XYZ file of C-alpha atoms in Angstrom:
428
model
C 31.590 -118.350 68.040
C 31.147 -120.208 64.743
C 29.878 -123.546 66.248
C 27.029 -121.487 68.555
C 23.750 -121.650 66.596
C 21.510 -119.188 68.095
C 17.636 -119.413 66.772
C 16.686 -116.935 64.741
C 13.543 -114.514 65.832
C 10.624 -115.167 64.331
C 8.922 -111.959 63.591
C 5.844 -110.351 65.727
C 3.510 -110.727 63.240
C 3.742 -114.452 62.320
C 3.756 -115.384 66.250
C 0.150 -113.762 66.919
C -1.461 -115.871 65.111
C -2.037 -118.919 62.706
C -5.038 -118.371 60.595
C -4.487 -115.700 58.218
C -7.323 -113.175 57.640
C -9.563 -112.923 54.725
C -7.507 -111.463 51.633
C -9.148 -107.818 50.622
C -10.248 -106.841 47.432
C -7.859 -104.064 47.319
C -5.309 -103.107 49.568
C -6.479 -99.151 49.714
C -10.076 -99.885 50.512
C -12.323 -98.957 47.486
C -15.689 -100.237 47.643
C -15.679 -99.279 43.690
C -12.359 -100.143 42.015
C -13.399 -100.729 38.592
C -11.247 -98.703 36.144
C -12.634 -96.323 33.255
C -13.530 -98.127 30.052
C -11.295 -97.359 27.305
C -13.404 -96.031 24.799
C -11.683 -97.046 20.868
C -14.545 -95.161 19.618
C -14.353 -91.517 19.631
C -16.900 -89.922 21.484
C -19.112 -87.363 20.762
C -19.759 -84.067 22.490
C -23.133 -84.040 24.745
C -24.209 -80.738 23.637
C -25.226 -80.436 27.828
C -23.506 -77.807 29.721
C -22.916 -78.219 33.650
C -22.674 -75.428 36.240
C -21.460 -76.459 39.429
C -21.669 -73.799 42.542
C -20.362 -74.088 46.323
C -21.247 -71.178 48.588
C -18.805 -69.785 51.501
C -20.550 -68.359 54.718
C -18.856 -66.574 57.583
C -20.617 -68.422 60.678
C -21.485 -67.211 64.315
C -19.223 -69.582 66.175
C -19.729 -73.239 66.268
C -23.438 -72.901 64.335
C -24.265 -73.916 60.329
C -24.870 -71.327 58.251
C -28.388 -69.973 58.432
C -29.994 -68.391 55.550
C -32.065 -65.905 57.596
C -29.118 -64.975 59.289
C -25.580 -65.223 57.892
C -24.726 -63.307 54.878
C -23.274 -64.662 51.619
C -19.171 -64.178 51.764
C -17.943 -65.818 48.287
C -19.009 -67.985 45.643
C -17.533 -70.411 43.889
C -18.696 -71.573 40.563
C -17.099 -73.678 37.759
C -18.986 -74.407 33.999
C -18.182 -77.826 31.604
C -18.891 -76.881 28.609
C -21.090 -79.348 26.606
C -19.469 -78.642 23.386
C -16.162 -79.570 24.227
C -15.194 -83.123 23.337
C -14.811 -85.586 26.046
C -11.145 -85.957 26.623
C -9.769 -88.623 29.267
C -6.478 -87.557 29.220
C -7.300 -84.142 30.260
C -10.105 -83.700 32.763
C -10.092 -79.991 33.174
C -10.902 -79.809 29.440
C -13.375 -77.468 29.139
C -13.769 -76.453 32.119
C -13.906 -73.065 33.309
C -13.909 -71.417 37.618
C -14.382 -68.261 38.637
C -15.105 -66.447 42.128
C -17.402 -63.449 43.072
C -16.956 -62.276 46.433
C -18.105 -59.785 48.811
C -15.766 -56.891 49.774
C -15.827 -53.610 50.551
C -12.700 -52.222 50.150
C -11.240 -54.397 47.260
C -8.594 -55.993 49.986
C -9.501 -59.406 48.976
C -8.382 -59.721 45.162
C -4.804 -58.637 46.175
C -4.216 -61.648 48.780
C -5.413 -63.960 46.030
C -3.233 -64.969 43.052
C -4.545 -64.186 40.119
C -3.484 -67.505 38.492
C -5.806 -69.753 41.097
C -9.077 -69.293 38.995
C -9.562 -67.738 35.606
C -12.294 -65.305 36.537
C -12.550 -63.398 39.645
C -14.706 -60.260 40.996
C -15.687 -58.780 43.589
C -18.831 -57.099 44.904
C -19.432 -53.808 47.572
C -22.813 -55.359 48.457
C -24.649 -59.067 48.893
C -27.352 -57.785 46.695
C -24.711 -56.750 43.855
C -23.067 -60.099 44.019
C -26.421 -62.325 43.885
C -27.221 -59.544 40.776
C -23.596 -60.992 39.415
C -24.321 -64.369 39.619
C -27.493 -64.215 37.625
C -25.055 -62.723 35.097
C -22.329 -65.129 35.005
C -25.497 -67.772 34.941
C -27.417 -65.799 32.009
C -23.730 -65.216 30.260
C -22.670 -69.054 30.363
C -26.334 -70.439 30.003
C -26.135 -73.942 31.280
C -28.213 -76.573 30.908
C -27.805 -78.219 34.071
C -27.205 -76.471 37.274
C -25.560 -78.844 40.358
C -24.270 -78.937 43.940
C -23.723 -81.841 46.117
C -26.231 -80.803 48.130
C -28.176 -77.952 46.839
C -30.484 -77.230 49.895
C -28.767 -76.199 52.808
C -25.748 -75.362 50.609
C -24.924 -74.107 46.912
C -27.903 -73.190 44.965
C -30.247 -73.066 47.588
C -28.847 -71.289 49.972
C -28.546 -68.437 47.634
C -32.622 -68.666 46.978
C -33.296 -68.875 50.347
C -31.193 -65.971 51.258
C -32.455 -63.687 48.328
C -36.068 -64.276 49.351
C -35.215 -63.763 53.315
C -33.451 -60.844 53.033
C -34.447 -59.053 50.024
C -37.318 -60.483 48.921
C -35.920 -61.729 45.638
C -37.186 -64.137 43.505
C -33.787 -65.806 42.584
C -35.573 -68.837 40.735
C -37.189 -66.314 38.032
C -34.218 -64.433 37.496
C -32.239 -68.046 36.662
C -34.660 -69.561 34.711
C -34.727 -69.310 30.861
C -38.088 -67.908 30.217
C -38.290 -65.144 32.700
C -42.381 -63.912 32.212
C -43.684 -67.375 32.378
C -41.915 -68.721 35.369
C -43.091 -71.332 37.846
C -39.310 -71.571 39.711
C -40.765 -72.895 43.643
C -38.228 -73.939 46.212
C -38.947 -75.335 49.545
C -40.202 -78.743 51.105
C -43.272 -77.800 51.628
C -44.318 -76.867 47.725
C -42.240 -79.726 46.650
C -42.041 -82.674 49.465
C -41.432 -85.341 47.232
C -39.122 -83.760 45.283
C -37.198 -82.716 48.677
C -37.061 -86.337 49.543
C -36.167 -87.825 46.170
C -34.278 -85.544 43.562
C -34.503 -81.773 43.982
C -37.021 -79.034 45.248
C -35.973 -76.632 43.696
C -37.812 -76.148 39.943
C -35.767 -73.357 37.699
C -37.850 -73.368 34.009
C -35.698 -73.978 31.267
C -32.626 -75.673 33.232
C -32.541 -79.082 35.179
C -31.296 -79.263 38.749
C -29.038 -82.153 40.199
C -28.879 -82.944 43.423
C -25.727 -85.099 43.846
C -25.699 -86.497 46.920
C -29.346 -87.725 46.124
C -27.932 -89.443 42.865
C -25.036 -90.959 44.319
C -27.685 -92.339 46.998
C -29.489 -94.537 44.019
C -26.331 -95.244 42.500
C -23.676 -96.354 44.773
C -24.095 -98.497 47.877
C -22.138 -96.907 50.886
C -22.483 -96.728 54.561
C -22.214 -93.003 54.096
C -22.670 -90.357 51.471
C -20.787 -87.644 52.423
C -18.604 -86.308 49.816
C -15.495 -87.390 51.336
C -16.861 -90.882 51.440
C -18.422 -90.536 47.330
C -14.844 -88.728 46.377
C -12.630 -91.812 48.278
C -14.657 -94.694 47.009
C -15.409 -93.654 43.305
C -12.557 -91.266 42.072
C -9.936 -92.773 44.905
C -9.020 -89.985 46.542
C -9.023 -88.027 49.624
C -10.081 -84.919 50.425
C -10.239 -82.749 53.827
C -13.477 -82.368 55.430
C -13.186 -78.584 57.516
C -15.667 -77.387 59.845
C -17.548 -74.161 59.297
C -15.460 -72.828 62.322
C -11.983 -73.395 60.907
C -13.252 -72.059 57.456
C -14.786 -68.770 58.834
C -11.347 -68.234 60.805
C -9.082 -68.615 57.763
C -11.202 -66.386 55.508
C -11.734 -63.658 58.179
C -7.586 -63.771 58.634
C -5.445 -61.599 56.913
C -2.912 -63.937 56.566
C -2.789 -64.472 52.769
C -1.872 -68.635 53.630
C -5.154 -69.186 55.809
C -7.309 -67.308 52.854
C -5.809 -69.562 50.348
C -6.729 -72.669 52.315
C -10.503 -71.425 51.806
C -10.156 -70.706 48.286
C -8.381 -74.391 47.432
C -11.146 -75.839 49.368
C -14.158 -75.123 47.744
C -12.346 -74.793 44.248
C -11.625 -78.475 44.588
C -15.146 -79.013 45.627
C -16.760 -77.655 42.551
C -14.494 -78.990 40.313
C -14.819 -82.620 42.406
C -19.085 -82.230 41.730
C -18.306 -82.727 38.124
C -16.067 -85.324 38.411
C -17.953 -87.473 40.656
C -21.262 -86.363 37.583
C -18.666 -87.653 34.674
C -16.711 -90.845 36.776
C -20.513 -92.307 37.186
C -21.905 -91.083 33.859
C -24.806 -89.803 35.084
C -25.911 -87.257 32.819
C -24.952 -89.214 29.796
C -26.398 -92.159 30.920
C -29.638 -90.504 31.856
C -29.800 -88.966 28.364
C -29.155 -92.552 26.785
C -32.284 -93.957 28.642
C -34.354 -90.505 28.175
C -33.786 -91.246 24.256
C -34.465 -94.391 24.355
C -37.345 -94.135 26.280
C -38.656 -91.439 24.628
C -39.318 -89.114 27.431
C -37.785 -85.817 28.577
C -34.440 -85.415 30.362
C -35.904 -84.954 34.349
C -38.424 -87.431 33.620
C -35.996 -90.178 34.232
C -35.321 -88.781 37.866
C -39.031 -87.780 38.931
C -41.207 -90.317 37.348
C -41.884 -94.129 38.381
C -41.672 -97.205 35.991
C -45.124 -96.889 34.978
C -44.530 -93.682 33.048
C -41.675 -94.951 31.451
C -43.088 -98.517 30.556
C -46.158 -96.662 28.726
C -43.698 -94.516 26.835
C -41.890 -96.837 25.438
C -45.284 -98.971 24.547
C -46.104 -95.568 22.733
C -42.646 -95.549 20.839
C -43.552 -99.297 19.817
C -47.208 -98.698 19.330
C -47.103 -95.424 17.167
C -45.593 -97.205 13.857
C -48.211 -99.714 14.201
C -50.912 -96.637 14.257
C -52.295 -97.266 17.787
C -52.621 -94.646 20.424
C -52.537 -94.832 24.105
C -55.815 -93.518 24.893
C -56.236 -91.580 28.676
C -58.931 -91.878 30.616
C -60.178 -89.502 33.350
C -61.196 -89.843 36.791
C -64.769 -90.417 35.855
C -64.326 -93.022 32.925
C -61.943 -95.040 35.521
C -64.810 -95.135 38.095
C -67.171 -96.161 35.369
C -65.508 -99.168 34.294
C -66.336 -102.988 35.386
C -65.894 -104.152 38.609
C -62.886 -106.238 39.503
C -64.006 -110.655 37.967
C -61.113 -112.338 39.090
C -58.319 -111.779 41.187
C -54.383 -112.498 40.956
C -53.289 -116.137 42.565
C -50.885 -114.592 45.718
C -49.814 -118.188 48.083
C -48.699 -116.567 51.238
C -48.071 -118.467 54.043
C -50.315 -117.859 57.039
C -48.992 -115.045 59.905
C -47.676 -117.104 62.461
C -44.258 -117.243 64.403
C -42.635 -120.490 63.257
C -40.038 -122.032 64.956
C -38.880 -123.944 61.867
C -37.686 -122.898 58.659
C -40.532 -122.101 56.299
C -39.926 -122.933 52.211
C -42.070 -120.331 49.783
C -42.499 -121.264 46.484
C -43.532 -119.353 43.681
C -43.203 -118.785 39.656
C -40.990 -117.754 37.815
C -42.139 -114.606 35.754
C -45.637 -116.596 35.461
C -47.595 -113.721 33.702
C -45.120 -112.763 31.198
C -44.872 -116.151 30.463
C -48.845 -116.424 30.107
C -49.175 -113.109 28.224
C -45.828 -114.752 25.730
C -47.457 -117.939 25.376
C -50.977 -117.281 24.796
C -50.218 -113.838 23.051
C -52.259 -111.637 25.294
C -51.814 -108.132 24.469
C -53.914 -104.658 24.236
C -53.254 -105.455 20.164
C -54.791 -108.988 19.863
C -57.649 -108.509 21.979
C -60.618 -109.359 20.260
C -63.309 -108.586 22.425
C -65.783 -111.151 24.673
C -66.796 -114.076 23.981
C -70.185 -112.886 25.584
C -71.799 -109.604 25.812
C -72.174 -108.734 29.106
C -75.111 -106.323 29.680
C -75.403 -105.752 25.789
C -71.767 -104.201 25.769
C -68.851 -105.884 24.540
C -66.686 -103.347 27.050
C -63.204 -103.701 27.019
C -61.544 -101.098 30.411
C -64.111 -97.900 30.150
C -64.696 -98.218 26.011
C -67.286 -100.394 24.073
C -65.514 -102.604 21.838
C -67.325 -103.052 18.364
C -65.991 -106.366 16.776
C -66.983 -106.263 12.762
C -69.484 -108.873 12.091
C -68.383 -112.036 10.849
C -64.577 -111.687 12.224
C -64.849 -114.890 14.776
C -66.077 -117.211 12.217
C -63.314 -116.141 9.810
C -60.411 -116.668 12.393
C -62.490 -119.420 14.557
C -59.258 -121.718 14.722
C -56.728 -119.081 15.186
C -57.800 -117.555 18.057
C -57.254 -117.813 22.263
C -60.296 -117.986 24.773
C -58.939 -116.535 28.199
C -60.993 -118.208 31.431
C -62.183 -114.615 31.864
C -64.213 -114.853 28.159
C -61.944 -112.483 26.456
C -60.874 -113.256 22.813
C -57.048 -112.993 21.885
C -56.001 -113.445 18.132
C -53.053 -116.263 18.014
C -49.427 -115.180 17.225
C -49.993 -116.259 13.597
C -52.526 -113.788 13.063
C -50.914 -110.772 14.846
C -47.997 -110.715 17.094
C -48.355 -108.898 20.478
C -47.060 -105.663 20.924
C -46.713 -106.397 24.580
């Protein structure tokens, strides 16, 4: 009737509860949302080309593939060229796939469209297609050579599986300089670089490890490449088991093969996209310029290394060198005078909160305001032992040179002389 007023419903959600829940960053999410930057300058080519490579294994049952075991069944491999202008309207600028797989009756190229990849062969024996790949590798010549994880998968895989079963040095036969070669693999030569970067050590070309880089780069809860593809390029990708994979590529169901093929093509291509999303290899040649060291350096070596080469970029104008001692100079030098001020508070379980404080930056802030440096160091005050020795050298000071700069100069409490920033200003 007109007069009834019935209440309204309220809906389910608004009756289960009053307090609304924290607002999310994005609706979809992204740990990383941030957008490319639009670049108004026109960027330059990188002159580095990038050869990405998934391998396909037929497995025994529910077990990962085993390089002393299971034989290679298809390779997937896709090349950026360096020369090719960056283009962010086009991604696949550039960018060229192909496929070498193993067949013996030639059955497999006509289930396959010929317009999924733009090169595709095919091989009677494993031998002939690892032989192949060092061709297609030798033919494009890239610079650096990637997989997401290179190895239990992609690269090494293959070098582990040449040396197991035919005793084949794959390493030598991809490296630049063939006679000279010192291409290792393995955790054992190389069990830092297994842990950090990449074992594997091809002369002439640098080796990414993805997975590892992504590791130092983005902060995730996991780092598989579902997880890196979702959270940097926003997208999502299928993860299949080695089961399901070996069962569509041993069908002859043209669909199931296809399924295979899509699969790792989207995988190679997705290794350089994740490589040019986080500007890895362009920011890694930035800071190896800059720097002033080579291109792997930036990846293997500590902070030390790259502090004292960029000291030596600032030092050389200035015509100082960065001398090097050996093990025997080191051991001859002076025996530790004084000791860094370190307030720790004493072990002990305390039941009450405990306030630490310390300075802020208090040696460069010394070393700025007193202009201590390698450069302005003037020798001691006092000889000790009849040698003015300054590390594992003996410092000759000219004759005469304190009473000419007497009131321009800095006496640490350790004795040593520093010229004031008047005189010389530190390099440090």
């Amino acid at each position: 009737a007109k007069g009834n007023n019935i209440p309204s419903q309220k809906p389910a959600s608004s009756a289960l509860s009053q307090i609304e829940g924290p607002t999310q960053k994005d609706r979809h999410g992204f740990k990383y949302s941030q957008k490319k930057p639009t670049r108004n300058v026109r960027q330059e080519a990188q002159y580095m080309s990038v050869m990405s490579l998934e391998v396909h294994v037929n497995t025994r049952g529910t077990l990962v593939p085993n390089p002393e075991e299971d034989e290679i069944s298809c390779i997937f491999w896709c090349v950026q060229d360096g020369e090719t202008e960056i283009n962010d309207d086009d991604d696949s600028a550039g960018i060229t796939a192909g496929i070498i797989a193993l067949s013996e009756n030639e059955s497999l190229a006509a289930r396959i469209s010929p317009t999924m990849v733009s090169e595709f062969e095919e091989e009677q024996t494993e031998l002939d297609l690892l032989t192949r790949l060092v061709d297609v590798v030798r033919q494009r010549d890239p610079d650096i050579l990637t997989g997401y994880e290179v190895h239990n998968s992609s690269w090494g895989y293959l070098i582990e599986r040449a040396r197991y079963k035919y005793d084949y040095d794959l390493c030598d036969e991809l490296s630049r300089v063939k006679t000279n070669s010192h291409g290792r693999i393995g955790k054992g030569n190389d069990r830092w670089g297994f842990n950090h970067t990449s074992s594997i050590r091809i002369t002439g070309r640098h080796m990414i490890n993805i997975w590892r880089a992504m590791r130092g780069e983005l902060n995730l809860l996991q780092y598989t490449m579902e997880n890196v593809v979702f959270h940097l390029l926003h997208q999502r990708i299928p993860h299949y088991p080695f089961q399901d994979l070996t069962k569509w590529f041993t069908s002859k169901r043209p669909r199931d093969i296809a399924k295979v093929i899509n699969y790792f093509l989207s995988r190679i291509q997705l290794d350089l996209k994740i490589i040019e999303s986080n500007e890895l290899i362009s920011r890694t040649s930035e800071q190896a310029r800059i720097l002033g060291i080579d291109f792997f350096s930036v990846f293997s070596r500590g902070s030390q290394f790259k502090v004292e080469s960029l000291m030596f970029r600032i030092a050389k104008p200035e015509n100082f060198i960065l001398i090097s001692p050996g093990k025997k100079q080191v051991g001859q030098q002076n025996a530790l005078e004084c000791l860094p001020l370190v307030m720790e508070p004493q072990s002990d379980f305390y039941t009450s909160p405990l306030l630490v404080l310390d300075f802020q930056s208090l040696y460069p802030s010394i070393m700025i305001a007193y202009n201590y440096c390698y450069s302005t160091c003037l020798g001691r005050v006092v000889s000790w032992r009849g040698q003015n020795k300054l590390g594992f050298i003996d410092f000759r000071r000219p004759a005469g040179l304190l009473e000419l700069f007497k009131d321009q100069i800095n006496i640490a409490p350790n004795g040593i002389i520093y010229a004031k920033q008047e005189v010389r200003k530190s390099l440090l």
